[in-house]
Structures are given as C-alpha cells and as structure tokens.
Amino acid sequence: MSSLSYYSGSSHHACSVDRCQLRIVLTLNNFGKRFYGCCYYDVDDEPTCKYFRWLDGKTCKHGFEVAPIVLARISTYKNQARVAQEKEKEASDREKTAIEREKVAKRREEKARVIERIAKKKLQKYKFALVVSWGGFLPFFFLCFLVGWKNLEQSH
Ligand SMILES: [Zn+2]
C-alpha cells in the first residue's frame, strides 16, 4: 500500500485519492481549502475512515477575511431552513389532525345514518303493526256493532 492510500480497518475499505471525493473546508482556520476525503465521510457522523489529503496550501488573507461573513450567512440560512422545516412540520401535523377529525366526523355521520335507518325501519314496522291491528279490530268492531244492532232489532 502506498503512502497515498489508506486502509480503514473499522469500515473495511481502502481509500486513495482517485477513490475519494474532493471537498472544501468551511471552518474559520482552513476556510476554502480543498482536500480529498473518504467517500464514506459524513460531517455529522463518526469518522470511520481517516483518509485525508490536502490539495491546497494555507488559506489566503482574503479567505480569512471572508470566512466569518460566509459562515454567518450559512448559519442564517441554516436557521431559516430549520424554521421553515418546523413550520412545515407544524402544518403537516395540523393537516394530519384535520384529516383525523374529518375521519371521526365521517364515522359519526355514518353511525348516525345507520341509527336513522334503523329508526325508520322500526317506525315502518310500528306503522304496519298499527295498520294491521286496526285492520283486524275494525271488522271486529263492525261485527260487534252488527250483532248489537240485530239484537236491538230483535228485542223490539
Ligand atoms: Zn475511506
């Protein structure tokens, strides 16, 4: 293995310049300097591979002057992005809540409709029972009336 390559025991891969990514430093000390870094390298993650090779020399005077300005702007943009993400999440949560409420309302509506349907069916049954009972009683009353009338006629 040459001095330009590096074998990472923890991540089990070999790094070399041609396999690495060209990156740019955005810290105050080495602002703007380019380097070759492992393609598996992640700023937010634990460094699993130590392969590292500078491409540029020391940061120039102008680079040092401009670094804080650029970093401040990046920080502002990151904050704005974070705020926007939070707002988006809030909106998404509100939407989810609204959808959930709508579902509950629909379920209630459906339940109310079923109850109404059952009540209507019951009412129909009662009406039918009433008609049938009257239909049965009326001839009976009529018969009673006729019998009573005839008895009255016979007694005279
Ligand atoms: Zn690597």
PDB file of C-alpha atoms and ligand atoms in Angstrom:
ATOM      1  CA  MET A   1       0.000   0.000   0.000  1.00  0.00           C
ATOM      2  CA  SER A   2       1.462   3.352  -0.984  1.00  0.00           C
ATOM      3  CA  SER A   3       1.516   6.442   1.213  1.00  0.00           C
ATOM      4  CA  LEU A   4      -1.298   7.882  -0.922  1.00  0.00           C
ATOM      5  CA  SER A   5      -3.748   5.205   0.115  1.00  0.00           C
ATOM      6  CA  TYR A   6      -5.246   4.283   3.438  1.00  0.00           C
ATOM      7  CA  TYR A   7      -6.900   1.106   4.621  1.00  0.00           C
ATOM      8  CA  SER A   8      -9.654   1.639   7.134  1.00  0.00           C
ATOM      9  CA  GLY A   9      -9.880  -1.298   9.494  1.00  0.00           C
ATOM     10  CA  SER A  10     -13.161  -0.163  11.045  1.00  0.00           C
ATOM     11  CA  SER A  11     -15.076   0.231   7.773  1.00  0.00           C
ATOM     12  CA  HIS A  12     -13.064  -2.379   5.803  1.00  0.00           C
ATOM     13  CA  HIS A  13     -12.299  -0.368   2.713  1.00  0.00           C
ATOM     14  CA  ALA A  14      -9.203   1.159   1.169  1.00  0.00           C
ATOM     15  CA  CYS A  15      -9.106   4.835   0.315  1.00  0.00           C
ATOM     16  CA  SER A  16      -6.947   6.608  -2.207  1.00  0.00           C
ATOM     17  CA  VAL A  17      -7.077   9.965  -3.975  1.00  0.00           C
ATOM     18  CA  ASP A  18      -8.809   8.595  -7.068  1.00  0.00           C
ATOM     19  CA  ARG A  19     -11.487   6.910  -4.950  1.00  0.00           C
ATOM     20  CA  CYS A  20     -12.077   9.886  -2.643  1.00  0.00           C
ATOM     21  CA  GLN A  21     -14.217  12.945  -3.021  1.00  0.00           C
ATOM     22  CA  LEU A  22     -12.893  16.425  -3.416  1.00  0.00           C
ATOM     23  CA  ARG A  23     -14.232  18.562  -0.582  1.00  0.00           C
ATOM     24  CA  ILE A  24     -13.905  22.155   0.601  1.00  0.00           C
ATOM     25  CA  VAL A  25     -13.320  23.160   4.209  1.00  0.00           C
ATOM     26  CA  LEU A  26     -15.768  25.676   5.638  1.00  0.00           C
ATOM     27  CA  THR A  27     -14.211  26.302   9.026  1.00  0.00           C
ATOM     28  CA  LEU A  28     -12.507  29.540  10.142  1.00  0.00           C
ATOM     29  CA  ASN A  29      -8.976  28.088  10.295  1.00  0.00           C
ATOM     30  CA  ASN A  30      -8.789  26.423   6.876  1.00  0.00           C
ATOM     31  CA  PHE A  31     -11.573  28.218   5.052  1.00  0.00           C
ATOM     32  CA  GLY A  32     -11.812  27.466   1.357  1.00  0.00           C
ATOM     33  CA  LYS A  33      -9.050  24.863   1.317  1.00  0.00           C
ATOM     34  CA  ARG A  34      -9.732  21.829  -0.835  1.00  0.00           C
ATOM     35  CA  PHE A  35      -8.921  18.302   0.280  1.00  0.00           C
ATOM     36  CA  TYR A  36      -9.528  14.718  -0.676  1.00  0.00           C
ATOM     37  CA  GLY A  37     -11.656  12.865   1.842  1.00  0.00           C
ATOM     38  CA  CYS A  38     -13.166   9.429   2.075  1.00  0.00           C
ATOM     39  CA  CYS A  39     -16.340   8.984   0.045  1.00  0.00           C
ATOM     40  CA  TYR A  40     -17.923   7.491   3.186  1.00  0.00           C
ATOM     41  CA  TYR A  41     -17.066  10.519   5.274  1.00  0.00           C
ATOM     42  CA  ASP A  42     -20.032  12.263   6.854  1.00  0.00           C
ATOM     43  CA  VAL A  43     -19.623  15.541   8.760  1.00  0.00           C
ATOM     44  CA  ASP A  44     -22.397  14.696  11.221  1.00  0.00           C
ATOM     45  CA  ASP A  45     -21.339  11.079  11.595  1.00  0.00           C
ATOM     46  CA  GLU A  46     -18.484   9.470  13.474  1.00  0.00           C
ATOM     47  CA  PRO A  47     -15.469   9.447  11.148  1.00  0.00           C
ATOM     48  CA  THR A  48     -14.990   5.838  10.143  1.00  0.00           C
ATOM     49  CA  CYS A  49     -12.153   6.484   7.727  1.00  0.00           C
ATOM     50  CA  LYS A  50      -9.196   8.763   8.400  1.00  0.00           C
ATOM     51  CA  TYR A  51      -8.050   9.160   4.821  1.00  0.00           C
ATOM     52  CA  PHE A  52      -7.328  12.798   4.240  1.00  0.00           C
ATOM     53  CA  ARG A  53      -5.130  14.759   1.816  1.00  0.00           C
ATOM     54  CA  TRP A  54      -4.831  18.494   1.263  1.00  0.00           C
ATOM     55  CA  LEU A  55      -4.969  19.810  -2.279  1.00  0.00           C
ATOM     56  CA  ASP A  56      -4.392  23.492  -1.444  1.00  0.00           C
ATOM     57  CA  GLY A  57      -1.908  25.302   0.730  1.00  0.00           C
ATOM     58  CA  LYS A  58      -2.674  27.718   3.534  1.00  0.00           C
ATOM     59  CA  THR A  59      -5.816  29.834   3.307  1.00  0.00           C
ATOM     60  CA  CYS A  60      -5.020  33.271   1.879  1.00  0.00           C
ATOM     61  CA  LYS A  61      -5.577  36.588   3.720  1.00  0.00           C
ATOM     62  CA  HIS A  62      -8.732  37.315   1.790  1.00  0.00           C
ATOM     63  CA  GLY A  63     -10.042  33.830   2.626  1.00  0.00           C
ATOM     64  CA  PHE A  64      -9.570  34.512   6.337  1.00  0.00           C
ATOM     65  CA  GLU A  65     -11.404  37.848   5.995  1.00  0.00           C
ATOM     66  CA  VAL A  66     -14.319  36.432   4.096  1.00  0.00           C
ATOM     67  CA  ALA A  67     -14.696  33.250   6.195  1.00  0.00           C
ATOM     68  CA  PRO A  68     -16.678  34.764   9.123  1.00  0.00           C
ATOM     69  CA  ILE A  69     -19.052  36.536   6.729  1.00  0.00           C
ATOM     70  CA  VAL A  70     -19.751  33.382   4.742  1.00  0.00           C
ATOM     71  CA  LEU A  71     -20.097  31.273   7.892  1.00  0.00           C
ATOM     72  CA  ALA A  72     -22.530  33.799   9.400  1.00  0.00           C
ATOM     73  CA  ARG A  73     -24.594  33.697   6.236  1.00  0.00           C
ATOM     74  CA  ILE A  74     -24.568  29.883   6.181  1.00  0.00           C
ATOM     75  CA  SER A  75     -25.687  29.928   9.807  1.00  0.00           C
ATOM     76  CA  THR A  76     -28.530  32.329   8.936  1.00  0.00           C
ATOM     77  CA  TYR A  77     -29.632  30.142   6.031  1.00  0.00           C
ATOM     78  CA  LYS A  78     -29.477  27.037   8.226  1.00  0.00           C
ATOM     79  CA  ASN A  79     -31.647  28.752  10.837  1.00  0.00           C
ATOM     80  CA  GLN A  80     -34.111  29.888   8.196  1.00  0.00           C
ATOM     81  CA  ALA A  81     -34.225  26.361   6.791  1.00  0.00           C
ATOM     82  CA  ARG A  82     -34.785  24.953  10.293  1.00  0.00           C
ATOM     83  CA  VAL A  83     -37.616  27.445  10.966  1.00  0.00           C
ATOM     84  CA  ALA A  84     -39.159  26.602   7.578  1.00  0.00           C
ATOM     85  CA  GLN A  85     -38.910  22.881   8.344  1.00  0.00           C
ATOM     86  CA  GLU A  86     -40.538  23.394  11.743  1.00  0.00           C
ATOM     87  CA  LYS A  87     -43.360  25.393  10.149  1.00  0.00           C
ATOM     88  CA  GLU A  88     -43.787  22.717   7.505  1.00  0.00           C
ATOM     89  CA  LYS A  89     -43.914  20.053  10.210  1.00  0.00           C
ATOM     90  CA  GLU A  90     -46.476  22.076  12.178  1.00  0.00           C
ATOM     91  CA  ALA A  91     -48.589  22.487   9.036  1.00  0.00           C
ATOM     92  CA  SER A  92     -48.254  18.782   8.307  1.00  0.00           C
ATOM     93  CA  ASP A  93     -49.275  17.938  11.888  1.00  0.00           C
ATOM     94  CA  ARG A  94     -52.263  20.283  11.637  1.00  0.00           C
ATOM     95  CA  GLU A  95     -53.241  18.650   8.364  1.00  0.00           C
ATOM     96  CA  LYS A  96     -52.977  15.190   9.931  1.00  0.00           C
ATOM     97  CA  THR A  97     -55.117  16.326  12.865  1.00  0.00           C
ATOM     98  CA  ALA A  98     -57.694  17.807  10.488  1.00  0.00           C
ATOM     99  CA  ILE A  99     -57.788  14.594   8.442  1.00  0.00           C
ATOM    100  CA  GLU A 100     -58.177  12.553  11.629  1.00  0.00           C
ATOM    101  CA  ARG A 101     -61.026  14.819  12.792  1.00  0.00           C
ATOM    102  CA  GLU A 102     -62.669  14.516   9.393  1.00  0.00           C
ATOM    103  CA  LYS A 103     -62.442  10.730   9.618  1.00  0.00           C
ATOM    104  CA  VAL A 104     -64.017  10.776  13.089  1.00  0.00           C
ATOM    105  CA  ALA A 105     -66.772  13.115  11.848  1.00  0.00           C
ATOM    106  CA  LYS A 106     -67.433  10.835   8.871  1.00  0.00           C
ATOM    107  CA  ARG A 107     -67.608   7.801  11.141  1.00  0.00           C
ATOM    108  CA  ARG A 108     -70.070   9.625  13.405  1.00  0.00           C
ATOM    109  CA  GLU A 109     -72.115  10.681  10.395  1.00  0.00           C
ATOM    110  CA  GLU A 110     -72.188   7.094   9.140  1.00  0.00           C
ATOM    111  CA  LYS A 111     -73.214   5.858  12.588  1.00  0.00           C
ATOM    112  CA  ALA A 112     -75.966   8.492  12.773  1.00  0.00           C
ATOM    113  CA  ARG A 113     -77.177   7.419   9.323  1.00  0.00           C
ATOM    114  CA  VAL A 114     -77.321   3.774  10.427  1.00  0.00           C
ATOM    115  CA  ILE A 115     -79.232   4.723  13.574  1.00  0.00           C
ATOM    116  CA  GLU A 116     -81.632   6.808  11.479  1.00  0.00           C
ATOM    117  CA  ARG A 117     -82.129   3.906   9.077  1.00  0.00           C
ATOM    118  CA  ILE A 118     -82.869   1.545  11.969  1.00  0.00           C
ATOM    119  CA  ALA A 119     -85.277   4.071  13.494  1.00  0.00           C
ATOM    120  CA  LYS A 120     -87.058   4.472  10.136  1.00  0.00           C
ATOM    121  CA  LYS A 121     -87.365   0.702   9.789  1.00  0.00           C
ATOM    122  CA  LYS A 122     -88.755   0.472  13.324  1.00  0.00           C
ATOM    123  CA  LEU A 123     -91.231   3.252  12.556  1.00  0.00           C
ATOM    124  CA  GLN A 124     -92.345   1.414   9.417  1.00  0.00           C
ATOM    125  CA  LYS A 125     -92.810  -1.745  11.459  1.00  0.00           C
ATOM    126  CA  TYR A 126     -94.873   0.126  14.064  1.00  0.00           C
ATOM    127  CA  LYS A 127     -96.976   1.767  11.350  1.00  0.00           C
ATOM    128  CA  PHE A 128     -97.527  -1.601   9.728  1.00  0.00           C
ATOM    129  CA  ALA A 129     -98.409  -3.159  13.074  1.00  0.00           C
ATOM    130  CA  LEU A 130    -100.833  -0.293  13.741  1.00  0.00           C
ATOM    131  CA  VAL A 131    -102.497  -0.690  10.344  1.00  0.00           C
ATOM    132  CA  VAL A 132    -102.704  -4.475  10.761  1.00  0.00           C
ATOM    133  CA  SER A 133    -104.104  -4.165  14.265  1.00  0.00           C
ATOM    134  CA  TRP A 134    -106.691  -1.594  13.167  1.00  0.00           C
ATOM    135  CA  GLY A 135    -107.399  -3.687  10.091  1.00  0.00           C
ATOM    136  CA  GLY A 136    -108.093  -6.587  12.447  1.00  0.00           C
ATOM    137  CA  PHE A 137    -110.059  -4.600  15.007  1.00  0.00           C
ATOM    138  CA  LEU A 138    -112.270  -2.663  12.635  1.00  0.00           C
ATOM    139  CA  PRO A 139    -114.091  -5.708  11.225  1.00  0.00           C
ATOM    140  CA  PHE A 140    -114.350  -6.988  14.786  1.00  0.00           C
ATOM    141  CA  PHE A 141    -115.927  -3.724  15.939  1.00  0.00           C
ATOM    142  CA  PHE A 142    -118.130  -3.714  12.870  1.00  0.00           C
ATOM    143  CA  LEU A 143    -119.223  -7.268  13.649  1.00  0.00           C
ATOM    144  CA  CYS A 144    -119.933  -6.316  17.238  1.00  0.00           C
ATOM    145  CA  PHE A 145    -121.924  -3.337  16.001  1.00  0.00           C
ATOM    146  CA  LEU A 146    -123.933  -5.502  13.612  1.00  0.00           C
ATOM    147  CA  VAL A 147    -124.610  -8.116  16.278  1.00  0.00           C
ATOM    148  CA  GLY A 148    -125.602  -5.400  18.716  1.00  0.00           C
ATOM    149  CA  TRP A 149    -127.871  -3.799  16.078  1.00  0.00           C
ATOM    150  CA  LYS A 150    -129.568  -7.100  15.299  1.00  0.00           C
ATOM    151  CA  ASN A 151    -130.088  -7.842  18.981  1.00  0.00           C
ATOM    152  CA  LEU A 152    -131.600  -4.411  19.360  1.00  0.00           C
ATOM    153  CA  GLU A 153    -133.947  -5.053  16.390  1.00  0.00           C
ATOM    154  CA  GLN A 154    -134.982  -8.443  17.759  1.00  0.00           C
ATOM    155  CA  SER A 155    -135.762  -7.097  21.206  1.00  0.00           C
ATOM    156  CA  HIS A 156    -138.271  -4.616  19.713  1.00  0.00           C
TER     157      HIS A 156
HETATM  158 ZN    ZN B   1     -12.323   5.800   3.290  1.00  0.00          ZN
END
